[in-house]
Amino acid sequence: MSAEPVKQGISDIRRSARLSVAPMMDWTDRHCRYFHRQLGRHALLYTEMVTAPALVRGGAVHLLEHDPAEHPVALQLGGSDPAELAKAARMGQAAGYVEINLNCGCPSDRVQSGTFGAVLMRQPALVAECVRAMQDAVDLPVTVKCRIGVDDQDPEEVLPEFLARIVAAGCERVTIHARKAWLQGLSPKENRDIPPLDYDLVRRMKQLFPNLHISINGGVARLEEAAALLDGGLDGVMIGRAAYHQPWDILGTADARIFGAAPPQPGPEAAARAMLPYIERHLSGGGRLHQVTRHMLGLFAGRPGARAWRRHLSEGASGADAGPELVEAALERLAEAGRDAA
């Protein structure tokens, strides 16, 4: 049984945003999102960041391609030119996305040089102008993903002003990565771990902006942690690396734990087999197996046989003739290892 897309109105999107998978460069591509949707129907998925210049000036409309079964899925845009972002947002709406998200959190040098990402925390008035331009251009929710501040900014001062500006521009939903971003001296990887988390500050923002839907991001590694944050008064939790590396632990149980619904698959083995028709379509269109299966390596994380599963897929999927039978063989290796461990 494969997952069916969830038809979304605005209230439905807000509900789906109770749990979301973070946009992650080189990870949350369309194959990853299709796979994640086999594990859970309801969590909100995000694209990798797509830059507005690439769409508007570069004509890279292929970056908007996605399967209807991925829904609910949001488009994250990078940029700082209001008119250009408005055009890109219209392209995203035409492509069928349910939300447009503005990246104000990525700390990479490449992003900074384009004057977007976390560096925009220094320009809340410009961010508000961008939000308003996109709001005027589309009939979709326009949301923001941000940090609590950058470099030597005082988050206690900066974050409330930033949120007040985007709320005044019409933003009704925001995701806050509860860490500063250090634009000089730390790599993007280090920026995901080294700056300390400040969940209490995000909770205070919810008290200051009770009508703003606030999701928290950063450091959440288990679904139980997400549930506790929701129970503590936050509106949503966005999970990144844990959802990618332990997808069944997060997404495979989220429909029941977070949304009170039945999961689309009874277990990770069924989820793997649900990918086979998709893999066949991808290969028939000229794709390669590893483009899909690289996102599936963590499906059995923590279970007996997980290493055998990963090894068989990673070693064989790059072969020119690799096909769906490799996934079946990897499942057999998993079962064998599980029996040996019993």
mmCIF file of C-alpha atoms in Angstrom, residues 83-204:
data_model
loop_
_atom_site.group_PDB
_atom_site.id
_atom_site.type_symbol
_atom_site.label_atom_id
_atom_site.label_comp_id
_atom_site.label_asym_id
_atom_site.label_seq_id
_atom_site.Cartn_x
_atom_site.Cartn_y
_atom_site.Cartn_z
ATOM 1 C CA ALA A 83 10.035 41.453 -6.825
ATOM 2 C CA GLU A 84 12.121 38.429 -7.743
ATOM 3 C CA LEU A 85 10.836 36.439 -4.773
ATOM 4 C CA ALA A 86 7.270 37.336 -5.751
ATOM 5 C CA LYS A 87 7.850 35.940 -9.241
ATOM 6 C CA ALA A 88 9.441 32.792 -7.824
ATOM 7 C CA ALA A 89 6.543 32.368 -5.403
ATOM 8 C CA ARG A 90 4.082 32.549 -8.295
ATOM 9 C CA MET A 91 6.087 29.849 -10.057
ATOM 10 C CA GLY A 92 5.910 27.731 -6.915
ATOM 11 C CA GLN A 93 2.163 28.158 -6.671
ATOM 12 C CA ALA A 94 1.754 27.236 -10.338
ATOM 13 C CA ALA A 95 3.845 24.112 -9.722
ATOM 14 C CA GLY A 96 1.412 22.991 -7.017
ATOM 15 C CA TYR A 97 3.193 23.634 -3.718
ATOM 16 C CA VAL A 98 1.022 24.295 -0.657
ATOM 17 C CA GLU A 99 3.292 26.857 1.024
ATOM 18 C CA ILE A 100 6.130 29.227 0.186
ATOM 19 C CA ASN A 101 8.873 29.490 2.814
ATOM 20 C CA LEU A 102 11.598 32.135 2.926
ATOM 21 C CA ASN A 103 15.022 30.983 4.123
ATOM 22 C CA CYS A 104 16.459 33.333 6.746
ATOM 23 C CA GLY A 105 18.520 30.697 8.504
ATOM 24 C CA CYS A 106 21.166 29.154 6.242
ATOM 25 C CA PRO A 107 24.678 30.296 7.268
ATOM 26 C CA SER A 108 26.769 29.066 4.337
ATOM 27 C CA ASP A 109 29.237 31.418 2.634
ATOM 28 C CA ARG A 110 27.600 30.786 -0.721
ATOM 29 C CA VAL A 111 24.231 31.858 0.621
ATOM 30 C CA GLN A 112 25.668 34.921 2.374
ATOM 31 C CA SER A 113 27.266 36.077 -0.866
ATOM 32 C CA GLY A 114 23.807 36.103 -2.426
ATOM 33 C CA THR A 115 22.496 38.253 0.444
ATOM 34 C CA PHE A 116 20.031 35.692 1.685
ATOM 35 C CA GLY A 117 19.814 33.059 4.375
ATOM 36 C CA ALA A 118 20.796 33.862 7.964
ATOM 37 C CA VAL A 119 22.411 37.160 6.990
ATOM 38 C CA LEU A 120 18.866 38.489 6.519
ATOM 39 C CA MET A 121 18.422 38.419 10.308
ATOM 40 C CA ARG A 122 20.294 41.740 10.140
ATOM 41 C CA GLN A 123 17.666 43.241 7.812
ATOM 42 C CA PRO A 124 14.200 42.608 9.279
ATOM 43 C CA ALA A 125 12.668 45.471 7.297
ATOM 44 C CA LEU A 126 13.847 43.902 4.032
ATOM 45 C CA VAL A 127 12.552 40.488 5.108
ATOM 46 C CA ALA A 128 9.174 42.052 5.850
ATOM 47 C CA GLU A 129 9.170 43.658 2.403
ATOM 48 C CA CYS A 130 9.947 40.276 0.838
ATOM 49 C CA VAL A 131 7.169 38.571 2.802
ATOM 50 C CA ARG A 132 4.646 41.209 1.815
ATOM 51 C CA ALA A 133 5.594 40.988 -1.865
ATOM 52 C CA MET A 134 5.164 37.215 -1.856
ATOM 53 C CA GLN A 135 1.905 37.443 0.087
ATOM 54 C CA ASP A 136 0.551 39.824 -2.543
ATOM 55 C CA ALA A 137 1.677 37.495 -5.351
ATOM 56 C CA VAL A 138 0.182 34.166 -4.248
ATOM 57 C CA ASP A 139 -2.837 32.647 -2.552
ATOM 58 C CA LEU A 140 -0.681 30.383 -0.397
ATOM 59 C CA PRO A 141 0.697 30.754 3.119
ATOM 60 C CA VAL A 142 4.040 32.573 3.062
ATOM 61 C CA THR A 143 6.203 31.492 5.985
ATOM 62 C CA VAL A 144 9.697 32.178 7.285
ATOM 63 C CA LYS A 145 12.448 29.966 8.690
ATOM 64 C CA CYS A 146 14.943 31.917 10.776
ATOM 65 C CA ARG A 147 17.573 31.752 13.508
ATOM 66 C CA ILE A 148 17.366 33.466 16.899
ATOM 67 C CA GLY A 149 20.066 35.864 15.694
ATOM 68 C CA VAL A 150 23.505 36.012 14.098
ATOM 69 C CA ASP A 151 27.005 36.778 15.334
ATOM 70 C CA ASP A 152 27.031 39.333 18.162
ATOM 71 C CA GLN A 153 23.321 40.153 17.997
ATOM 72 C CA ASP A 154 21.375 39.868 21.251
ATOM 73 C CA PRO A 155 18.582 37.395 20.461
ATOM 74 C CA GLU A 156 16.420 38.803 23.257
ATOM 75 C CA GLU A 157 16.295 42.081 21.338
ATOM 76 C CA VAL A 158 16.662 40.957 17.747
ATOM 77 C CA LEU A 159 14.195 38.093 17.563
ATOM 78 C CA PRO A 160 11.097 39.940 18.881
ATOM 79 C CA GLU A 161 11.703 42.801 16.456
ATOM 80 C CA PHE A 162 12.236 40.385 13.574
ATOM 81 C CA LEU A 163 9.008 38.513 14.360
ATOM 82 C CA ALA A 164 7.017 41.721 14.824
ATOM 83 C CA ARG A 165 8.135 42.912 11.378
ATOM 84 C CA ILE A 166 7.171 39.736 9.534
ATOM 85 C CA VAL A 167 3.867 39.422 11.407
ATOM 86 C CA ALA A 168 2.996 42.980 10.382
ATOM 87 C CA ALA A 169 3.778 41.960 6.788
ATOM 88 C CA GLY A 170 1.231 39.138 6.973
ATOM 89 C CA CYS A 171 3.293 36.125 8.024
ATOM 90 C CA GLU A 172 1.232 33.789 10.212
ATOM 91 C CA ARG A 173 3.696 30.917 10.582
ATOM 92 C CA VAL A 174 7.397 30.843 11.395
ATOM 93 C CA THR A 175 9.961 28.146 12.147
ATOM 94 C CA ILE A 176 12.728 29.201 14.518
ATOM 95 C CA HIS A 177 16.024 27.328 14.617
ATOM 96 C CA ALA A 178 16.776 27.875 18.295
ATOM 97 C CA ARG A 179 20.467 28.653 17.744
ATOM 98 C CA LYS A 180 22.381 31.683 16.636
ATOM 99 C CA ALA A 181 24.235 31.451 13.344
ATOM 100 C CA TRP A 182 27.877 32.517 13.361
ATOM 101 C CA LEU A 183 28.512 33.798 9.868
ATOM 102 C CA GLN A 184 32.266 34.053 10.409
ATOM 103 C CA GLY A 185 34.357 31.368 12.035
ATOM 104 C CA LEU A 186 31.959 28.412 11.927
ATOM 105 C CA SER A 187 31.145 26.134 9.015
ATOM 106 C CA PRO A 188 27.509 25.328 8.146
ATOM 107 C CA LYS A 189 27.993 21.942 9.821
ATOM 108 C CA GLU A 190 29.386 23.549 12.984
ATOM 109 C CA ASN A 191 26.483 26.021 12.960
ATOM 110 C CA ARG A 192 24.121 23.058 13.374
ATOM 111 C CA ASP A 193 25.833 21.901 16.570
ATOM 112 C CA ILE A 194 28.088 24.422 18.299
ATOM 113 C CA PRO A 195 25.935 27.490 19.054
ATOM 114 C CA PRO A 196 23.881 26.623 22.147
ATOM 115 C CA LEU A 197 20.176 25.907 21.846
ATOM 116 C CA ASP A 198 17.774 28.325 23.522
ATOM 117 C CA TYR A 199 14.386 26.658 23.607
ATOM 118 C CA ASP A 200 13.229 28.959 26.417
ATOM 119 C CA LEU A 201 13.625 31.995 24.172
ATOM 120 C CA VAL A 202 11.435 30.383 21.527
ATOM 121 C CA ARG A 203 8.826 29.588 24.178
ATOM 122 C CA ARG A 204 8.867 33.242 25.260
#
